[in-house]
mmCIF file of C-alpha atoms and ligand atoms in Angstrom:
data_model
loop_
_atom_site.group_PDB
_atom_site.id
_atom_site.type_symbol
_atom_site.label_atom_id
_atom_site.label_comp_id
_atom_site.label_asym_id
_atom_site.label_seq_id
_atom_site.Cartn_x
_atom_site.Cartn_y
_atom_site.Cartn_z
ATOM 1 C CA UNK T 1 -10.746 85.252 -69.130
ATOM 2 C CA UNK T 2 -11.725 81.846 -67.803
ATOM 3 C CA UNK T 3 -12.788 81.649 -64.159
ATOM 4 C CA UNK T 4 -11.175 78.237 -63.927
ATOM 5 C CA UNK T 5 -7.657 78.075 -62.584
ATOM 6 C CA UNK T 6 -4.981 76.476 -64.699
ATOM 7 C CA UNK T 7 -2.876 73.716 -63.207
ATOM 8 C CA UNK T 8 0.110 76.066 -63.165
ATOM 9 C CA UNK T 9 -1.868 78.373 -60.882
ATOM 10 C CA UNK T 10 -2.753 75.514 -58.591
ATOM 11 C CA UNK T 11 0.385 73.355 -58.449
ATOM 12 C CA UNK T 12 3.991 74.482 -58.092
ATOM 13 C CA UNK T 13 6.798 72.905 -60.113
ATOM 14 C CA UNK T 14 8.194 71.516 -56.867
ATOM 15 C CA UNK T 15 4.857 69.867 -56.043
ATOM 16 C CA UNK T 16 4.633 68.317 -59.494
ATOM 17 C CA UNK T 17 8.197 66.998 -59.318
ATOM 18 C CA UNK T 18 7.592 65.605 -55.830
ATOM 19 C CA UNK T 19 4.453 63.822 -57.015
ATOM 20 C CA UNK T 20 6.236 62.323 -60.020
ATOM 21 C CA UNK T 21 9.168 61.128 -57.911
ATOM 22 C CA UNK T 22 6.848 59.670 -55.273
ATOM 23 C CA UNK T 23 4.739 57.853 -57.881
ATOM 24 C CA UNK T 24 7.883 56.386 -59.475
ATOM 25 C CA UNK T 25 9.153 55.245 -56.064
ATOM 26 C CA UNK T 26 5.857 53.389 -55.524
ATOM 27 C CA UNK T 27 6.566 51.155 -58.524
ATOM 28 C CA UNK T 28 8.918 49.064 -56.408
ATOM 29 C CA UNK T 29 6.036 48.135 -54.073
ATOM 30 C CA UNK T 30 3.611 47.075 -56.818
ATOM 31 C CA UNK T 31 2.443 43.487 -56.292
ATOM 32 C CA UNK T 32 1.871 42.295 -59.840
ATOM 33 C CA UNK T 33 2.627 38.577 -60.242
ATOM 34 C CA UNK T 34 -0.160 38.192 -62.843
ATOM 35 C CA UNK T 35 0.144 41.151 -65.204
ATOM 36 C CA UNK T 36 3.713 42.309 -64.412
ATOM 37 C CA UNK T 37 2.298 45.774 -65.138
ATOM 38 C CA UNK T 38 3.473 48.015 -62.323
ATOM 39 C CA UNK T 39 1.603 51.206 -61.469
ATOM 40 C CA UNK T 40 2.556 53.884 -58.958
ATOM 41 C CA UNK T 41 0.461 56.800 -57.764
ATOM 42 C CA UNK T 42 1.038 59.834 -55.579
ATOM 43 C CA UNK T 43 -2.018 61.686 -54.258
ATOM 44 C CA UNK T 44 -1.671 65.258 -53.002
ATOM 45 C CA UNK T 45 -4.133 66.148 -50.245
ATOM 46 C CA UNK T 46 -5.223 69.733 -49.637
ATOM 47 C CA UNK T 47 -3.432 69.570 -46.264
ATOM 48 C CA UNK T 48 -0.151 69.092 -48.158
ATOM 49 C CA UNK T 49 0.318 65.415 -47.362
ATOM 50 C CA UNK T 50 1.214 63.040 -50.187
ATOM 51 C CA UNK T 51 -0.177 59.500 -50.160
ATOM 52 C CA UNK T 52 1.576 56.883 -52.256
ATOM 53 C CA UNK T 53 -0.148 53.903 -53.799
ATOM 54 C CA UNK T 54 0.699 50.868 -55.900
ATOM 55 C CA UNK T 55 -1.377 48.227 -57.629
ATOM 56 C CA UNK T 56 -1.976 45.063 -55.638
ATOM 57 C CA UNK T 57 -3.087 42.015 -57.614
ATOM 58 C CA UNK T 58 -4.761 38.835 -56.441
ATOM 59 C CA UNK T 59 -4.837 35.224 -57.637
ATOM 60 C CA UNK T 60 -8.622 35.552 -57.972
ATOM 61 C CA UNK T 61 -8.046 38.626 -60.206
ATOM 62 C CA UNK T 62 -11.241 40.446 -59.159
ATOM 63 C CA UNK T 63 -9.977 41.610 -55.764
ATOM 64 C CA UNK T 64 -7.003 43.376 -57.396
ATOM 65 C CA UNK T 65 -6.667 47.058 -56.550
ATOM 66 C CA UNK T 66 -5.307 49.821 -58.745
ATOM 67 C CA UNK T 67 -2.541 52.125 -57.540
ATOM 68 C CA UNK T 68 -4.817 55.161 -57.579
ATOM 69 C CA UNK T 69 -7.440 53.561 -55.378
ATOM 70 C CA UNK T 70 -4.772 52.312 -52.992
ATOM 71 C CA UNK T 71 -3.636 55.923 -52.547
ATOM 72 C CA UNK T 72 -7.185 57.249 -52.124
ATOM 73 C CA UNK T 73 -8.175 54.557 -49.649
ATOM 74 C CA UNK T 74 -5.039 55.082 -47.589
ATOM 75 C CA UNK T 75 -5.862 58.780 -47.278
ATOM 76 C CA UNK T 76 -9.602 58.403 -46.668
ATOM 77 C CA UNK T 77 -8.972 55.676 -44.090
ATOM 78 C CA UNK T 78 -6.928 58.247 -42.177
ATOM 79 C CA UNK T 79 -9.689 60.857 -42.315
ATOM 80 C CA UNK T 80 -8.283 62.851 -45.240
ATOM 81 C CA UNK T 81 -10.904 63.501 -47.926
ATOM 82 C CA UNK T 82 -9.852 66.658 -49.779
ATOM 83 C CA UNK T 83 -7.398 66.479 -52.638
ATOM 84 C CA UNK T 84 -5.704 68.653 -55.254
ATOM 85 C CA UNK T 85 -3.914 66.256 -57.591
ATOM 86 C CA UNK T 86 -2.728 62.735 -58.337
ATOM 87 C CA UNK T 87 0.241 61.567 -60.359
ATOM 88 C CA UNK T 88 0.148 58.183 -62.093
ATOM 89 C CA UNK T 89 3.007 56.248 -63.690
ATOM 90 C CA UNK T 90 3.036 52.710 -65.012
ATOM 91 C CA UNK T 91 4.535 50.208 -67.365
ATOM 92 C CA UNK T 92 5.239 46.563 -68.064
ATOM 93 C CA UNK T 93 7.876 45.359 -65.564
ATOM 94 C CA UNK T 94 7.929 48.887 -64.206
ATOM 95 C CA UNK T 95 9.528 50.317 -67.347
ATOM 96 C CA UNK T 96 7.945 53.694 -68.083
ATOM 97 C CA UNK T 97 7.516 54.176 -71.842
ATOM 98 C CA UNK T 98 4.046 55.637 -72.275
ATOM 99 C CA UNK T 99 1.445 57.469 -70.219
ATOM 100 C CA UNK T 100 -0.713 55.265 -67.996
ATOM 101 C CA UNK T 101 -4.220 56.639 -67.718
ATOM 102 C CA UNK T 102 -6.557 55.818 -64.816
ATOM 103 C CA UNK T 103 -9.165 53.104 -65.353
ATOM 104 C CA UNK T 104 -12.861 53.988 -65.267
ATOM 105 C CA UNK T 105 -13.348 52.697 -61.737
ATOM 106 C CA UNK T 106 -10.534 54.898 -60.426
ATOM 107 C CA UNK T 107 -11.948 57.933 -62.258
ATOM 108 C CA UNK T 108 -15.242 57.296 -60.479
ATOM 109 C CA UNK T 109 -13.493 57.096 -57.091
ATOM 110 C CA UNK T 110 -11.845 60.448 -57.878
ATOM 111 C CA UNK T 111 -15.310 61.834 -58.694
ATOM 112 C CA UNK T 112 -16.477 60.899 -55.193
ATOM 113 C CA UNK T 113 -13.924 63.090 -53.422
ATOM 114 C CA UNK T 114 -12.621 65.630 -55.914
ATOM 115 C CA UNK T 115 -13.758 68.638 -57.881
ATOM 116 C CA UNK T 116 -14.195 67.771 -61.585
ATOM 117 C CA UNK T 117 -12.906 71.265 -62.486
ATOM 118 C CA UNK T 118 -10.118 71.640 -59.951
ATOM 119 C CA UNK T 119 -8.643 68.192 -59.363
ATOM 120 C CA UNK T 120 -5.596 67.526 -61.506
ATOM 121 C CA UNK T 121 -4.424 64.210 -62.939
ATOM 122 C CA UNK T 122 -0.744 64.133 -63.865
ATOM 123 C CA UNK T 123 0.252 61.330 -66.229
ATOM 124 C CA UNK T 124 4.022 61.020 -66.266
ATOM 125 C CA UNK T 125 6.738 59.062 -68.027
ATOM 126 C CA UNK T 126 9.558 60.776 -66.171
ATOM 127 C CA UNK T 127 10.166 64.069 -64.373
ATOM 128 C CA UNK T 128 10.244 66.010 -67.654
ATOM 129 C CA UNK T 129 7.603 64.238 -69.717
ATOM 130 C CA UNK T 130 4.159 64.610 -68.219
ATOM 131 C CA UNK T 131 0.646 65.732 -69.143
ATOM 132 C CA UNK T 132 -1.909 67.274 -66.817
ATOM 133 C CA UNK T 133 -5.677 66.882 -67.128
ATOM 134 C CA UNK T 134 -8.661 68.114 -65.165
ATOM 135 C CA UNK T 135 -10.768 65.274 -63.751
ATOM 136 C CA UNK T 136 -13.681 66.410 -65.924
ATOM 137 C CA UNK T 137 -11.578 66.004 -69.062
ATOM 138 C CA UNK T 138 -11.064 62.327 -68.227
ATOM 139 C CA UNK T 139 -14.576 61.816 -66.840
ATOM 140 C CA UNK T 140 -16.967 64.076 -68.766
ATOM 141 C CA UNK T 141 -20.460 64.423 -67.293
ATOM 142 C CA UNK T 142 -19.478 62.258 -64.354
ATOM 143 C CA UNK T 143 -21.986 61.147 -61.752
ATOM 144 C CA UNK T 144 -21.022 62.240 -58.254
ATOM 145 C CA UNK T 145 -22.284 62.957 -54.759
ATOM 146 C CA UNK T 146 -23.935 66.191 -55.966
ATOM 147 C CA UNK T 147 -26.326 64.213 -58.130
ATOM 148 C CA UNK T 148 -27.928 62.634 -55.073
ATOM 149 C CA UNK T 149 -28.809 65.902 -53.336
HETATM 150 N N1 THU Q 201 -3.814 49.422 -63.079
HETATM 151 C C1 THU Q 201 -3.648 50.415 -62.158
HETATM 152 O O1 THU Q 201 -3.132 50.180 -61.048
HETATM 153 N N2 THU Q 201 -4.079 51.657 -62.472
HETATM 154 C C2 THU Q 201 -4.588 52.007 -63.674
HETATM 155 O O2 THU Q 201 -4.970 53.139 -63.848
HETATM 156 C C3 THU Q 201 -4.660 51.028 -64.756
HETATM 157 C C4 THU Q 201 -4.450 49.617 -64.358
HETATM 158 C C5 THU Q 201 -3.324 48.085 -62.750
HETATM 159 C C6 THU Q 201 -4.369 47.043 -62.527
HETATM 160 C C7 THU Q 201 -3.589 45.778 -62.794
HETATM 161 O O3 THU Q 201 -2.891 45.427 -61.608
HETATM 162 C C8 THU Q 201 -2.569 46.180 -63.838
HETATM 163 O O4 THU Q 201 -2.517 47.596 -63.787
HETATM 164 C C9 THU Q 201 -2.913 45.737 -65.237
HETATM 165 O O5 THU Q 201 -4.190 46.107 -65.584
#
């Protein structure tokens, strides 16, 4: 038997549904005049709080921020640094047709605060269609704070 917990052991159905609904609700706040690609995220902290995030673009392009990092930075800026899961949804004009996977920069931000084995990334299209990955599946052999000890 594996020592690693499955996501079903870690997250309840209610938590997953709440994260999906919260991420979808964030789509309406996405500021995307350049790509029109709206992304919503919902980050579950270990204390039970859920932090929403949306992507925020910029005319200079570079300063744009992904939905996932918006959610992380909201939480960390309030002193919350321990997390269990994040849900991500996205699509052109906010229409959800396929799974939106986190960019490499966002995976690295997750690596800073989360366990590669026990932080869960939920990619959703709607409340019924979703896939769940461990951080280490999406960022194999990641470089994190432990490497600097
Ligand atoms: N984007 C996110 O917010 N999260 C991702 O994981 C992928 C990409 C945003 C960045 C940009 O505003 C738009 O989607 C198109 O790349």
